[in-house]
Amino acid sequence: MNSPLLTAPGAVAPFEGSVDPGVPWHFGDPFAEQRSAARSVAVFDRSHRALIAVPGEDRLKWLHSLTSQHFEALPEGGATEMLILDVQGRVEHHAVVANVGGVVYLDTEAATAGPLLAYLTKMVFWSKVEPRDATNELAVLSVVGPEIAGLFEKLGLPLPAKLGVEALPEGGFVRRMPWPGQDAVDFVVPRGDLVSWWEKLTDAGARPAGSWAFEALRVESLRPRLGVDTDEKTIPHEVNWIGSAVHLDKGCYRGQETVSKVHNVGRPPRRMLLLHLDGSREVQPETGDPVVAGDRVVGRVGSVALHHELGPIALALVKRSVPVETELLVGTEDRVVQANVDPDSVPPDTPGLGREAARNLGR
């Protein structure tokens, strides 16, 4: 569904084929929008996100049994992230979570919301839960920047603690997020009130900003996006979801064997890295393009962004065996550019993965 904010003053519609359809791409100056989010405060229309509501007295126990997250330890007014894995530990679904007012809300990519809801519905059995599509009920606005506290003070709202959730008096909730940037809060508001909330936030000083700026900040923050930075083989360790979306001290769930094996025995086959792209050519690689070292394909391109300070950057899944200092080529056909790994994006090593364990991962 298209956001009514596409007709807001200065809004520029997304290009055809955008991964963020239906919401503004930018408001005339995407680099200034990024700078506002980095130095003051900006608001982003993310109402194209899908939401699933899970009410019911068994919701935490039930989600605990199905997902990678420790839902039984999630308090009322708590936020987290979760994954659903296949039997081989590969990522099928990702969602950002809020537990508020007796309901767990999962917000996720619109393209995967249908299959996620279908899976959850199939797994209800005798549990006292009633998962439903809440996308028509609620919409997401994200506020990013170091001046968020002042914005909340102007609005007369309590600022949630980190990974905390507060109900809004007129419906919906606010959720404090650890990304992107220095500080971030999601306003999950009644969809019919989307425009009025946008006006409240911009009147209080938040700069209108589009998906171009949000994606650049997300990439800088090394936060993966399902279906963009992941493929059908991705396991959580490869894209930094251990800790944020995967709890290592909980009971059994589908895919846990792979999670435990890779964590305790060794390293994942690939790792998500930040690449600095050569900006001298007016071309960029696209999601899914190859990453090449010498004459070998050693990875795949995920998110590609233009950052206000870093220039053209990308997240890429690259074989762990590739040295950090290797000069890479990314892209295909007429959009091949040189790339270098940002050494600060390299995750710390864990104990070595044995050959037998690697074979068991089915790589």
Tab-separated table of C-alpha atoms in Angstrom:
chain	number	residue	atom	x	y	z
A	1	MET	CA	0.000	0.000	0.000
A	2	ASN	CA	1.183	3.514	-0.767
A	3	SER	CA	1.753	5.900	2.100
A	4	PRO	CA	-0.248	9.147	2.166
A	5	LEU	CA	3.065	10.847	2.928
A	6	LEU	CA	4.051	10.398	-0.739
A	7	THR	CA	2.047	13.590	-1.274
A	8	ALA	CA	3.750	15.450	1.606
A	9	PRO	CA	5.600	18.674	0.656
A	10	GLY	CA	8.917	17.854	-1.023
A	11	ALA	CA	8.381	14.081	-1.071
A	12	VAL	CA	10.031	12.225	-3.963
A	13	ALA	CA	8.563	8.845	-4.855
A	14	PRO	CA	10.802	5.731	-4.926
A	15	PHE	CA	12.263	4.522	-8.194
A	16	GLU	CA	10.782	1.522	-9.961
A	17	GLY	CA	12.014	-1.696	-8.390
A	18	SER	CA	12.962	-0.081	-5.071
A	19	VAL	CA	13.134	-2.372	-2.038
A	20	ASP	CA	11.175	0.364	-0.240
A	21	PRO	CA	8.071	0.837	-2.392
A	22	GLY	CA	5.204	3.035	-1.309
A	23	VAL	CA	7.134	5.456	0.931
A	24	PRO	CA	9.117	8.625	0.130
A	25	TRP	CA	12.605	8.039	-1.260
A	26	HIS	CA	13.760	11.462	-0.101
A	27	PHE	CA	12.561	15.021	0.467
A	28	GLY	CA	14.862	16.873	-1.912
A	29	ASP	CA	18.249	16.523	-0.199
A	30	PRO	CA	19.045	12.978	0.978
A	31	PHE	CA	22.523	13.886	2.210
A	32	ALA	CA	21.174	16.724	4.366
A	33	GLU	CA	18.566	14.276	5.671
A	34	GLN	CA	21.356	11.903	6.715
A	35	ARG	CA	23.252	14.733	8.383
A	36	SER	CA	20.142	15.698	10.353
A	37	ALA	CA	19.753	12.118	11.582
A	38	ALA	CA	23.435	12.045	12.554
A	39	ARG	CA	23.596	15.492	14.197
A	40	SER	CA	20.083	16.444	15.310
A	41	VAL	CA	16.906	14.451	14.595
A	42	ALA	CA	15.004	13.184	11.542
A	43	VAL	CA	11.813	11.204	10.979
A	44	PHE	CA	11.400	8.443	8.378
A	45	ASP	CA	8.207	7.021	6.919
A	46	ARG	CA	8.516	3.239	7.228
A	47	SER	CA	4.823	2.506	6.933
A	48	HIS	CA	5.521	-0.096	4.249
A	49	ARG	CA	6.649	-2.444	7.013
A	50	ALA	CA	4.189	-5.246	7.843
A	51	LEU	CA	3.015	-5.961	11.384
A	52	ILE	CA	1.787	-9.181	12.952
A	53	ALA	CA	0.019	-9.100	16.320
A	54	VAL	CA	0.213	-12.095	18.667
A	55	PRO	CA	-2.211	-11.756	21.590
A	56	GLY	CA	-3.017	-14.535	24.038
A	57	GLU	CA	-1.860	-15.721	27.431
A	58	ASP	CA	0.559	-18.278	25.933
A	59	ARG	CA	2.207	-15.802	23.541
A	60	LEU	CA	5.633	-15.634	25.220
A	61	LYS	CA	5.960	-19.374	25.899
A	62	TRP	CA	4.731	-20.175	22.387
A	63	LEU	CA	7.069	-17.748	20.601
A	64	HIS	CA	9.929	-18.943	22.820
A	65	SER	CA	9.447	-22.470	21.457
A	66	LEU	CA	9.373	-21.402	17.804
A	67	THR	CA	12.027	-18.713	17.506
A	68	SER	CA	15.664	-17.917	18.219
A	69	GLN	CA	14.798	-15.424	20.957
A	70	HIS	CA	14.312	-15.915	24.728
A	71	PHE	CA	10.702	-14.713	24.848
A	72	GLU	CA	10.098	-16.130	28.316
A	73	ALA	CA	12.555	-13.523	29.632
A	74	LEU	CA	10.990	-10.654	27.667
A	75	PRO	CA	9.208	-8.318	30.108
A	76	GLU	CA	6.065	-6.313	29.521
A	77	GLY	CA	7.311	-3.150	27.857
A	78	GLY	CA	10.332	-4.944	26.368
A	79	ALA	CA	11.696	-4.952	22.818
A	80	THR	CA	14.029	-7.291	20.960
A	81	GLU	CA	14.555	-8.991	17.582
A	82	MET	CA	13.891	-12.595	16.562
A	83	LEU	CA	14.532	-15.092	13.806
A	84	ILE	CA	12.804	-18.185	12.554
A	85	LEU	CA	15.269	-20.688	11.128
A	86	ASP	CA	14.900	-23.811	9.026
A	87	VAL	CA	16.072	-27.201	10.278
A	88	GLN	CA	19.602	-26.490	8.998
A	89	GLY	CA	19.817	-23.193	10.878
A	90	ARG	CA	19.343	-20.972	7.837
A	91	VAL	CA	17.406	-17.749	8.249
A	92	GLU	CA	13.810	-17.777	7.006
A	93	HIS	CA	12.279	-14.819	8.878
A	94	HIS	CA	13.378	-11.800	10.889
A	95	ALA	CA	11.216	-9.441	12.935
A	96	VAL	CA	11.616	-6.555	15.354
A	97	VAL	CA	9.568	-7.224	18.495
A	98	ALA	CA	7.548	-5.255	21.050
A	99	ASN	CA	5.722	-6.793	24.031
A	100	VAL	CA	3.147	-4.275	25.190
A	101	GLY	CA	-0.433	-4.312	26.477
A	102	GLY	CA	-0.752	-8.083	26.486
A	103	VAL	CA	0.264	-8.384	22.807
A	104	VAL	CA	3.540	-9.211	21.081
A	105	TYR	CA	3.962	-7.212	17.878
A	106	LEU	CA	6.301	-8.418	15.139
A	107	ASP	CA	7.231	-5.968	12.413
A	108	THR	CA	8.878	-7.415	9.365
A	109	GLU	CA	9.409	-7.094	5.636
A	110	ALA	CA	6.133	-6.868	3.736
A	111	ALA	CA	7.324	-9.478	1.222
A	112	THR	CA	7.766	-12.146	3.913
A	113	ALA	CA	4.902	-11.241	6.254
A	114	GLY	CA	2.423	-13.551	4.560
A	115	PRO	CA	4.607	-16.665	4.820
A	116	LEU	CA	5.565	-15.734	8.404
A	117	LEU	CA	1.922	-15.392	9.470
A	118	ALA	CA	1.039	-18.632	7.677
A	119	TYR	CA	3.804	-20.463	9.550
A	120	LEU	CA	2.762	-19.015	12.909
A	121	THR	CA	-0.881	-19.889	12.289
A	122	LYS	CA	0.058	-23.454	11.355
A	123	MET	CA	1.993	-23.837	14.616
A	124	VAL	CA	-0.781	-22.675	16.988
A	125	PHE	CA	-2.112	-26.186	17.798
A	126	TRP	CA	-3.486	-26.039	21.344
A	127	SER	CA	-1.678	-22.855	22.439
A	128	LYS	CA	-3.758	-19.892	23.593
A	129	VAL	CA	-2.564	-17.435	20.948
A	130	GLU	CA	-4.288	-15.732	18.012
A	131	PRO	CA	-1.721	-14.381	15.521
A	132	ARG	CA	-3.192	-11.926	13.004
A	133	ASP	CA	-2.114	-9.448	10.343
A	134	ALA	CA	-2.079	-5.994	11.980
A	135	THR	CA	-0.640	-4.074	9.014
A	136	ASN	CA	-3.913	-2.261	8.373
A	137	GLU	CA	-4.069	-1.305	12.061
A	138	LEU	CA	-0.596	0.127	12.693
A	139	ALA	CA	2.196	1.889	10.810
A	140	VAL	CA	5.861	2.558	11.628
A	141	LEU	CA	7.590	5.944	11.746
A	142	SER	CA	11.257	5.887	12.774
A	143	VAL	CA	12.930	8.837	14.503
A	144	VAL	CA	16.738	8.928	14.489
A	145	GLY	CA	19.266	11.327	15.997
A	146	PRO	CA	21.084	12.534	19.105
A	147	GLU	CA	18.369	15.114	19.894
A	148	ILE	CA	15.587	12.547	20.404
A	149	ALA	CA	15.283	13.337	24.115
A	150	GLY	CA	14.500	16.986	23.349
A	151	LEU	CA	11.926	15.917	20.775
A	152	PHE	CA	10.142	13.746	23.338
A	153	GLU	CA	10.191	16.599	25.819
A	154	LYS	CA	8.468	18.868	23.292
A	155	LEU	CA	5.877	16.163	22.644
A	156	GLY	CA	5.288	15.637	26.368
A	157	LEU	CA	6.025	11.902	26.072
A	158	PRO	CA	8.215	9.671	28.266
A	159	LEU	CA	11.304	8.438	26.419
A	160	PRO	CA	11.585	4.643	26.741
A	161	ALA	CA	14.761	3.082	28.080
A	162	LYS	CA	16.992	1.250	25.608
A	163	LEU	CA	15.018	-1.682	24.161
A	164	GLY	CA	12.000	-0.418	26.085
A	165	VAL	CA	8.435	0.106	24.897
A	166	GLU	CA	5.849	2.650	26.057
A	167	ALA	CA	2.181	2.641	25.059
A	168	LEU	CA	0.892	5.806	23.423
A	169	PRO	CA	-2.221	7.323	25.028
A	170	GLU	CA	-4.175	7.388	21.741
A	171	GLY	CA	-3.143	3.918	20.566
A	172	GLY	CA	0.056	2.330	19.362
A	173	PHE	CA	3.416	2.475	21.112
A	174	VAL	CA	6.959	3.811	20.948
A	175	ARG	CA	9.962	1.473	20.965
A	176	ARG	CA	13.557	2.533	21.666
A	177	MET	CA	15.989	0.975	19.193
A	178	PRO	CA	19.790	0.519	19.278
A	179	TRP	CA	20.082	1.291	15.561
A	180	PRO	CA	20.547	3.054	13.229
A	181	GLY	CA	22.847	5.845	14.350
A	182	GLN	CA	23.439	7.106	17.889
A	183	ASP	CA	19.810	6.855	18.996
A	184	ALA	CA	16.561	5.735	17.407
A	185	VAL	CA	12.905	5.295	18.326
A	186	ASP	CA	10.098	3.650	16.378
A	187	PHE	CA	6.661	5.236	16.632
A	188	VAL	CA	4.177	2.448	15.848
A	189	VAL	CA	0.974	4.433	15.473
A	190	PRO	CA	-2.602	3.803	14.334
A	191	ARG	CA	-2.426	3.765	10.540
A	192	GLY	CA	-5.254	6.261	10.282
A	193	ASP	CA	-3.198	8.691	12.383
A	194	LEU	CA	-0.016	8.379	10.310
A	195	VAL	CA	-0.197	11.853	8.802
A	196	SER	CA	-1.103	13.560	12.087
A	197	TRP	CA	1.828	11.869	13.852
A	198	TRP	CA	4.163	12.884	11.020
A	199	GLU	CA	3.017	16.470	11.467
A	200	LYS	CA	3.471	16.304	15.243
A	201	LEU	CA	7.009	15.018	14.851
A	202	THR	CA	8.049	17.477	12.158
A	203	ASP	CA	6.426	20.381	14.019
A	204	ALA	CA	8.481	19.370	17.078
A	205	GLY	CA	11.694	19.658	15.047
A	206	ALA	CA	12.297	16.314	13.302
A	207	ARG	CA	13.434	16.760	9.703
A	208	PRO	CA	11.433	14.787	7.101
A	209	ALA	CA	13.664	12.091	5.613
A	210	GLY	CA	13.299	9.263	3.135
A	211	SER	CA	14.285	5.650	2.691
A	212	TRP	CA	17.535	6.614	0.890
A	213	ALA	CA	18.853	8.215	4.082
A	214	PHE	CA	17.545	5.478	6.389
A	215	GLU	CA	19.205	2.735	4.341
A	216	ALA	CA	22.533	4.587	4.294
A	217	LEU	CA	22.443	4.871	8.094
A	218	ARG	CA	21.461	1.213	8.452
A	219	VAL	CA	24.343	0.086	6.257
A	220	GLU	CA	26.762	2.274	8.216
A	221	SER	CA	25.432	0.638	11.411
A	222	LEU	CA	26.185	-2.859	9.981
A	223	ARG	CA	22.580	-3.974	10.424
A	224	PRO	CA	21.442	-6.596	7.888
A	225	ARG	CA	18.113	-6.631	6.092
A	226	LEU	CA	16.267	-9.857	5.380
A	227	GLY	CA	16.213	-10.747	1.695
A	228	VAL	CA	18.711	-8.024	0.826
A	229	ASP	CA	21.772	-8.884	2.911
A	230	THR	CA	20.735	-12.518	3.301
A	231	ASP	CA	20.297	-15.326	0.807
A	232	GLU	CA	18.875	-18.844	1.046
A	233	LYS	CA	22.076	-20.114	2.747
A	234	THR	CA	22.536	-17.405	5.378
A	235	ILE	CA	22.980	-18.484	8.982
A	236	PRO	CA	22.674	-15.931	11.814
A	237	HIS	CA	26.403	-15.826	12.644
A	238	GLU	CA	27.251	-14.527	9.170
A	239	VAL	CA	25.225	-11.320	9.518
A	240	ASN	CA	25.775	-10.309	13.157
A	241	TRP	CA	22.396	-11.541	14.434
A	242	ILE	CA	23.926	-13.499	17.330
A	243	GLY	CA	23.067	-11.571	20.483
A	244	SER	CA	20.590	-9.140	18.969
A	245	ALA	CA	18.197	-11.677	17.410
A	246	VAL	CA	19.562	-15.013	18.669
A	247	HIS	CA	19.735	-15.877	22.375
A	248	LEU	CA	22.370	-18.524	23.047
A	249	ASP	CA	21.016	-19.671	26.422
A	250	LYS	CA	17.508	-20.954	25.795
A	251	GLY	CA	15.678	-24.192	25.099
A	252	CYS	CA	15.318	-26.078	21.843
A	253	TYR	CA	13.981	-24.544	18.646
A	254	ARG	CA	14.268	-25.402	14.983
A	255	GLY	CA	17.800	-24.756	13.728
A	256	GLN	CA	19.376	-24.551	17.194
A	257	GLU	CA	21.841	-27.353	16.486
A	258	THR	CA	23.584	-25.323	13.778
A	259	VAL	CA	23.540	-22.165	15.913
A	260	SER	CA	25.198	-23.979	18.821
A	261	LYS	CA	27.678	-25.848	16.638
A	262	VAL	CA	28.986	-22.770	14.846
A	263	HIS	CA	29.115	-20.735	18.051
A	264	ASN	CA	30.906	-23.390	20.112
A	265	VAL	CA	33.050	-25.141	17.518
A	266	GLY	CA	34.132	-22.497	15.079
A	267	ARG	CA	33.582	-19.787	12.510
A	268	PRO	CA	30.784	-19.333	9.982
A	269	PRO	CA	31.731	-19.873	6.324
A	270	ARG	CA	31.052	-16.219	5.426
A	271	ARG	CA	30.941	-12.866	7.172
A	272	MET	CA	29.087	-9.667	6.436
A	273	LEU	CA	31.498	-6.813	5.739
A	274	LEU	CA	31.229	-3.135	4.921
A	275	LEU	CA	32.772	-2.324	1.554
A	276	HIS	CA	33.946	1.090	0.394
A	277	LEU	CA	33.207	1.365	-3.316
A	278	ASP	CA	35.144	3.288	-5.924
A	279	GLY	CA	33.051	6.361	-6.618
A	280	SER	CA	34.941	7.576	-9.681
A	281	ARG	CA	32.510	5.804	-12.016
A	282	GLU	CA	28.843	6.760	-12.167
A	283	VAL	CA	27.719	3.179	-11.642
A	284	GLN	CA	26.984	1.042	-8.616
A	285	PRO	CA	26.630	-2.690	-8.094
A	286	GLU	CA	23.233	-4.131	-7.300
A	287	THR	CA	21.989	-6.521	-4.641
A	288	GLY	CA	22.925	-10.076	-5.573
A	289	ASP	CA	25.908	-9.088	-7.738
A	290	PRO	CA	29.120	-11.097	-7.268
A	291	VAL	CA	32.115	-10.093	-5.183
A	292	VAL	CA	35.297	-11.182	-6.979
A	293	ALA	CA	38.877	-11.575	-5.759
A	294	GLY	CA	41.288	-12.289	-8.609
A	295	ASP	CA	39.440	-14.788	-10.769
A	296	ARG	CA	37.276	-16.213	-7.943
A	297	VAL	CA	33.762	-15.295	-6.882
A	298	VAL	CA	34.074	-14.935	-3.106
A	299	GLY	CA	30.770	-13.380	-2.093
A	300	ARG	CA	27.579	-11.513	-2.915
A	301	VAL	CA	26.569	-7.865	-2.661
A	302	GLY	CA	23.730	-6.980	-0.296
A	303	SER	CA	22.628	-3.416	0.457
A	304	VAL	CA	24.198	-0.608	-1.594
A	305	ALA	CA	23.989	2.997	-0.353
A	306	LEU	CA	25.322	6.511	-0.854
A	307	HIS	CA	26.421	7.863	2.528
A	308	HIS	CA	26.814	11.561	3.325
A	309	GLU	CA	30.365	11.056	4.676
A	310	LEU	CA	31.546	7.637	3.519
A	311	GLY	CA	30.421	7.948	-0.094
A	312	PRO	CA	29.301	4.782	-1.924
A	313	ILE	CA	29.232	1.805	0.435
A	314	ALA	CA	27.769	-1.687	0.504
A	315	LEU	CA	27.248	-4.629	2.783
A	316	ALA	CA	28.450	-7.919	1.341
A	317	LEU	CA	28.635	-11.543	2.410
A	318	VAL	CA	32.234	-12.600	1.783
A	319	LYS	CA	34.005	-15.908	2.375
A	320	ARG	CA	35.841	-15.851	5.682
A	321	SER	CA	39.017	-17.136	3.999
A	322	VAL	CA	39.408	-13.873	2.030
A	323	PRO	CA	42.036	-11.633	3.704
A	324	VAL	CA	40.732	-8.247	4.791
A	325	GLU	CA	43.314	-6.372	2.730
A	326	THR	CA	42.286	-8.084	-0.543
A	327	GLU	CA	41.307	-5.737	-3.354
A	328	LEU	CA	37.884	-6.741	-4.623
A	329	LEU	CA	35.728	-6.160	-7.676
A	330	VAL	CA	31.970	-5.997	-7.169
A	331	GLY	CA	29.167	-5.920	-9.702
A	332	THR	CA	28.673	-7.442	-13.114
A	333	GLU	CA	28.463	-6.439	-16.777
A	334	ASP	CA	28.819	-2.638	-17.052
A	335	ARG	CA	28.551	-1.905	-13.320
A	336	VAL	CA	31.804	-3.425	-12.030
A	337	VAL	CA	33.664	-1.239	-9.515
A	338	GLN	CA	36.614	-1.689	-7.196
A	339	ALA	CA	35.984	-2.170	-3.480
A	340	ASN	CA	37.923	-2.374	-0.247
A	341	VAL	CA	36.881	-3.871	3.085
A	342	ASP	CA	36.402	-1.482	6.008
A	343	PRO	CA	38.599	-3.156	8.667
A	344	ASP	CA	36.373	-1.833	11.458
A	345	SER	CA	33.504	-3.935	10.074
A	346	VAL	CA	35.326	-7.253	10.516
A	347	PRO	CA	33.728	-9.272	13.333
A	348	PRO	CA	36.033	-10.814	15.940
A	349	ASP	CA	37.224	-14.338	15.355
A	350	THR	CA	35.969	-17.323	17.299
A	351	PRO	CA	37.678	-20.748	17.604
A	352	GLY	CA	38.385	-22.506	14.324
A	353	LEU	CA	35.731	-24.569	12.558
A	354	GLY	CA	36.764	-28.170	12.024
A	355	ARG	CA	36.455	-29.717	8.539
A	356	GLU	CA	33.855	-32.240	9.640
A	357	ALA	CA	31.738	-29.562	11.279
A	358	ALA	CA	31.963	-27.467	8.136
A	359	ARG	CA	30.801	-30.391	5.997
A	360	ASN	CA	27.884	-30.913	8.348
A	361	LEU	CA	26.710	-27.378	7.652
A	362	GLY	CA	25.984	-28.455	4.103
A	363	ARG	CA	28.124	-25.781	2.469
